[in-house]
Amino acid sequence: MNPLRTGNRTIEADDETIRSALEDAHVPTLMNVLVHLTGDASIIRGDIRPESGFLADAQGGISPEDQALVRNRAFEALKALRDRGETTGTNGDGLPPAPNADLVHEMVEFATGQPLSSAYGTFLESELALDGEDGYGVSALTELPREARANFNVVVVGAGMSGLLAGIRLKEAGIPFTIVERHADVGGTWYQNTYPGCRVDSPNHTYSYSFHPTDWPQFYSSQEVLRRYFDDCATHYRLRENIQFNTDVETAAYDEERGLWRIEVRPGNGGTETLVANAVISAVGQLNRPKWPDVPGQDRYRGIAFHSTEWEHEHDLSGKKVAVIGTGASAFQFAPEVAKTAAHVTIFQRTAPWMFNAPEYHETVPDGKHWLLNQVPYYEKWYRFSLFWRMAEGILAAVRKDPGWNGGEMAISAANDEMRQLLTESMAELCGSDTELLKKIIPDYPVAGKRILIDNGNWIRALRRDNVDLVTDPIAEITETGVRTGSGAHHECDVLIYGTGFTASKFLWPMKITGRGGRTLEDQWDGDARAYLGIMVPCFPNLFCMYGPNTNIVVNGSIVFFSECGMRYILGCLKLLLERGKRTMDCRSDVHDTYNARVDEGNRNMAWGVSKAPTWYRNEKGRIAQNWPFTLLEYWNRTREPNADDYLIN
């Protein structure tokens, strides 16, 4: 276990260090920590309580005066703990008796700022993991005979976040595996995307494995830091010995007679190799292959041109005229960086994104908060949990359609309209007196109709620079020297950068995967990828997907959570096969179809399903193929363990 997760620590700081650190504390988190430190729950039963919701301020609306009262009480408790000189841990040593289940549930409700049904209890308490237990672990599998596990081989495709997670869990379970990775090192999207300004837009303390927290340097870390995190995980869990780097998977074919998969791979040094496995886990993700826009004349352009996900760092953009096509998440990050040195940047916008202003987006974690996370018992757990909830179920209701809403097409409910007004006010404040810019950047669709982008106002400040123009006139063609728009205006440039996203709807592409009866996955999906729980597809036994169809999230949670749920489910499937002495399991078509019908109905009632704004969430058939429209609780419950009745097991 990671030492940050076990909670074993001793307070050794002087009074000044403790007081200084407490100034950086998240006070609602500190209040729950005080229950552990003192055994007194009265602090969470009084008048000082945090507000709920995604848009509450960083301290949950607690007044400065009340914050000071909490900090003073925490100082006394930490000083007393230090003076006793005891080591504290998740087993309660050095602390009062651990809170019982009822009190933990009360603490969870306090942290979320709202009453929760008992159905949330097990889920949230497992996510919180106060006892140090790994809620997504493999203990049930390790109880099976070692020989049965050792004779079951798995091939994992991809060594990004999900692929490494699969490797970690398989190694813990004692199941042999090989990870095939097309890049030269681990990290997936954080290895591939190296454009200037690249960083995560989920708080880092939730965008990390639940079992392997780390001392993040920033609240939203950069690509370099994220890549280093996954590199460290690969080393810590000794995964490199199981990874074939610089190797592409070309085909995977199911051998019906033997109940095995044959995977044809092409190493970077040439030739082909065949791997044989009992199961295949696809961990290729959704955001890894660049999408090029359908614009005439791209081949005619004579200047420097590249896609943001394949950034060509050899080009010095200083003093250059740069054109950027797209205003999605990547352009949101790299365009402001390019504008700092380029002579001029012209940004072509098709659809304006909604923007959430997170003041700490580029900020480093202050020393005091580092100290609290590393030294104070249970602080890391409750802090991560607070972020997890705020970025999860806390906002989901505001992007769900209210059938009775009659307030116009710019919103889908009263809560959604309130969010629209708050985001509009925030964006207007950043625009200042530039009303023309404000008209261009305020979207004409409901909040969450497409991806909400997060930064600290950096994007709008860049748009206000003298050397930046935002063009909303549609692009007509690419010429030899620049971009011509529908009005006939021509914008010359030295460098053309495509920030046009990924081929997200082409799941598992370009691999050719053949299942039962010679049926290919490409033909079966026909441009409309679907899977049961986003994990299994009928007619493709023992083929498991991670970050598969309809497991992307828009406003509720971190994709790491979905991958951890999915891998727990996959382990349950392997356990089911091994304990029954069976070879394969194939998802029943009726179960798959019923599930997907419900997911489709759910997405039709969310902002991204209602809105007509162009979005990568919608595939070529017009269906939302990426997103999960329900609560995290539901996905967590559905993936706790497989129901054998959902499968044909042989």
CSV table of N, CA, C and O in Angstrom, one decimal, residues 153-155 178 180 244 247-255 258 260-267 269-280 512:
chain,number,residue,atom,x,y,z
A,153,ASN,N,-3.9,-16.7,-19.1
A,153,ASN,CA,-3.1,-15.6,-19.6
A,153,ASN,C,-4.0,-14.4,-20.2
A,153,ASN,O,-5.0,-14.7,-20.9
A,154,VAL,N,-3.5,-13.2,-20.0
A,154,VAL,CA,-4.3,-12.0,-20.4
A,154,VAL,C,-3.3,-11.1,-21.2
A,154,VAL,O,-2.2,-10.9,-20.9
A,155,VAL,N,-3.8,-10.6,-22.3
A,155,VAL,CA,-3.1,-9.6,-23.1
A,155,VAL,C,-3.9,-8.3,-22.9
A,155,VAL,O,-5.1,-8.2,-23.1
A,178,THR,N,0.5,-9.8,-20.4
A,178,THR,CA,1.4,-9.0,-21.3
A,178,THR,C,0.7,-7.7,-21.7
A,178,THR,O,-0.4,-7.8,-22.1
A,180,VAL,N,0.7,-4.6,-24.3
A,180,VAL,CA,1.3,-4.3,-25.6
A,180,VAL,C,1.1,-2.7,-25.7
A,180,VAL,O,-0.1,-2.3,-25.7
A,244,GLN,N,5.5,-4.9,-23.6
A,244,GLN,CA,6.2,-4.8,-24.9
A,244,GLN,C,6.0,-3.4,-25.5
A,244,GLN,O,4.9,-3.1,-26.0
A,247,THR,N,5.2,-1.4,-29.9
A,247,THR,CA,4.5,-2.6,-30.6
A,247,THR,C,3.1,-2.3,-30.8
A,247,THR,O,2.4,-1.8,-29.9
A,248,ASP,N,2.6,-2.5,-32.1
A,248,ASP,CA,1.3,-2.2,-32.4
A,248,ASP,C,0.5,-3.5,-32.5
A,248,ASP,O,1.0,-4.5,-33.0
A,249,VAL,N,-0.7,-3.5,-32.0
A,249,VAL,CA,-1.6,-4.6,-32.2
A,249,VAL,C,-2.4,-4.4,-33.5
A,249,VAL,O,-3.0,-3.4,-33.7
A,250,GLU,N,-2.2,-5.4,-34.4
A,250,GLU,CA,-2.9,-5.2,-35.7
A,250,GLU,C,-4.2,-6.0,-35.7
A,250,GLU,O,-5.2,-5.4,-36.2
A,251,THR,N,-4.2,-7.2,-35.2
A,251,THR,CA,-5.5,-8.0,-35.3
A,251,THR,C,-5.6,-8.8,-34.0
A,251,THR,O,-4.6,-9.1,-33.3
A,252,ALA,N,-6.8,-9.1,-33.6
A,252,ALA,CA,-7.1,-10.1,-32.5
A,252,ALA,C,-8.2,-10.9,-33.0
A,252,ALA,O,-9.3,-10.4,-33.3
A,253,ALA,N,-8.0,-12.2,-33.0
A,253,ALA,CA,-9.1,-13.1,-33.6
A,253,ALA,C,-9.4,-14.2,-32.5
A,253,ALA,O,-8.5,-14.8,-31.9
A,254,TYR,N,-10.7,-14.5,-32.3
A,254,TYR,CA,-11.1,-15.5,-31.4
A,254,TYR,C,-11.1,-16.8,-32.0
A,254,TYR,O,-11.7,-17.1,-33.1
A,255,ASP,N,-10.4,-17.8,-31.4
A,255,ASP,CA,-10.4,-19.2,-31.8
A,255,ASP,C,-11.5,-19.9,-31.1
A,255,ASP,O,-11.4,-20.2,-29.9
A,258,ARG,N,-10.8,-23.6,-29.5
A,258,ARG,CA,-9.9,-23.6,-28.3
A,258,ARG,C,-10.3,-22.6,-27.2
A,258,ARG,O,-9.8,-22.7,-26.1
A,260,LEU,N,-9.7,-19.4,-27.2
A,260,LEU,CA,-8.5,-18.5,-27.0
A,260,LEU,C,-8.5,-17.4,-28.0
A,260,LEU,O,-9.2,-17.4,-29.0
A,261,TRP,N,-7.7,-16.4,-27.6
A,261,TRP,CA,-7.5,-15.2,-28.5
A,261,TRP,C,-6.1,-15.3,-29.1
A,261,TRP,O,-5.2,-15.6,-28.4
A,262,ARG,N,-6.0,-15.0,-30.4
A,262,ARG,CA,-4.7,-14.9,-31.1
A,262,ARG,C,-4.5,-13.4,-31.5
A,262,ARG,O,-5.3,-12.9,-32.3
A,263,ILE,N,-3.5,-12.9,-31.0
A,263,ILE,CA,-3.3,-11.4,-31.2
A,263,ILE,C,-2.0,-11.2,-32.0
A,263,ILE,O,-0.9,-11.6,-31.6
A,264,GLU,N,-2.2,-10.6,-33.2
A,264,GLU,CA,-1.1,-10.4,-34.1
A,264,GLU,C,-0.5,-9.0,-33.8
A,264,GLU,O,-1.2,-8.0,-33.8
A,265,VAL,N,0.8,-8.9,-33.4
A,265,VAL,CA,1.4,-7.7,-33.1
A,265,VAL,C,2.6,-7.4,-34.0
A,265,VAL,O,3.2,-8.3,-34.5
A,266,ARG,N,2.9,-6.1,-34.2
A,266,ARG,CA,4.0,-5.8,-35.0
A,266,ARG,C,5.0,-4.9,-34.2
A,266,ARG,O,4.7,-3.7,-34.0
A,267,PRO,N,6.1,-5.5,-33.8
A,267,PRO,CA,7.1,-4.7,-33.0
A,267,PRO,C,7.7,-3.6,-33.9
A,267,PRO,O,7.7,-3.8,-35.2
A,269,ASN,N,10.7,-3.1,-34.5
A,269,ASN,CA,11.9,-3.5,-35.3
A,269,ASN,C,11.5,-4.4,-36.5
A,269,ASN,O,12.4,-5.0,-37.1
A,270,GLY,N,10.2,-4.5,-36.8
A,270,GLY,CA,9.8,-5.2,-38.0
A,270,GLY,C,9.3,-6.6,-37.7
A,270,GLY,O,9.5,-7.1,-36.6
A,271,GLY,N,8.6,-7.2,-38.7
A,271,GLY,CA,8.1,-8.5,-38.5
A,271,GLY,C,6.8,-8.5,-37.7
A,271,GLY,O,6.3,-7.5,-37.4
A,272,THR,N,6.3,-9.7,-37.5
A,272,THR,CA,5.1,-9.9,-36.7
A,272,THR,C,5.3,-11.0,-35.7
A,272,THR,O,6.2,-11.8,-35.8
A,273,GLU,N,4.4,-10.9,-34.7
A,273,GLU,CA,4.5,-11.9,-33.6
A,273,GLU,C,3.0,-12.2,-33.2
A,273,GLU,O,2.2,-11.4,-33.2
A,274,THR,N,2.8,-13.5,-32.8
A,274,THR,CA,1.5,-13.9,-32.4
A,274,THR,C,1.5,-14.2,-30.9
A,274,THR,O,2.3,-15.0,-30.4
A,275,LEU,N,0.6,-13.5,-30.2
A,275,LEU,CA,0.4,-13.8,-28.7
A,275,LEU,C,-0.9,-14.6,-28.6
A,275,LEU,O,-1.9,-14.3,-29.3
A,276,VAL,N,-0.9,-15.5,-27.7
A,276,VAL,CA,-2.1,-16.3,-27.4
A,276,VAL,C,-2.5,-16.0,-26.0
A,276,VAL,O,-1.7,-16.1,-25.1
A,277,ALA,N,-3.8,-15.8,-25.8
A,277,ALA,CA,-4.3,-15.4,-24.5
A,277,ALA,C,-5.7,-15.9,-24.3
A,277,ALA,O,-6.5,-16.2,-25.2
A,278,ASN,N,-6.0,-16.1,-23.0
A,278,ASN,CA,-7.4,-16.5,-22.6
A,278,ASN,C,-8.3,-15.4,-22.6
A,278,ASN,O,-9.5,-15.6,-22.8
A,279,ALA,N,-7.8,-14.2,-22.4
A,279,ALA,CA,-8.6,-13.0,-22.4
A,279,ALA,C,-7.8,-11.8,-23.0
A,279,ALA,O,-6.6,-11.8,-22.9
A,280,VAL,N,-8.6,-10.8,-23.5
A,280,VAL,CA,-8.0,-9.6,-24.0
A,280,VAL,C,-8.6,-8.4,-23.3
A,280,VAL,O,-9.9,-8.4,-23.2
A,512,LYS,N,-8.1,-4.7,-36.0
A,512,LYS,CA,-9.2,-5.5,-36.6
A,512,LYS,C,-9.4,-6.6,-35.6
A,512,LYS,O,-8.5,-7.5,-35.3
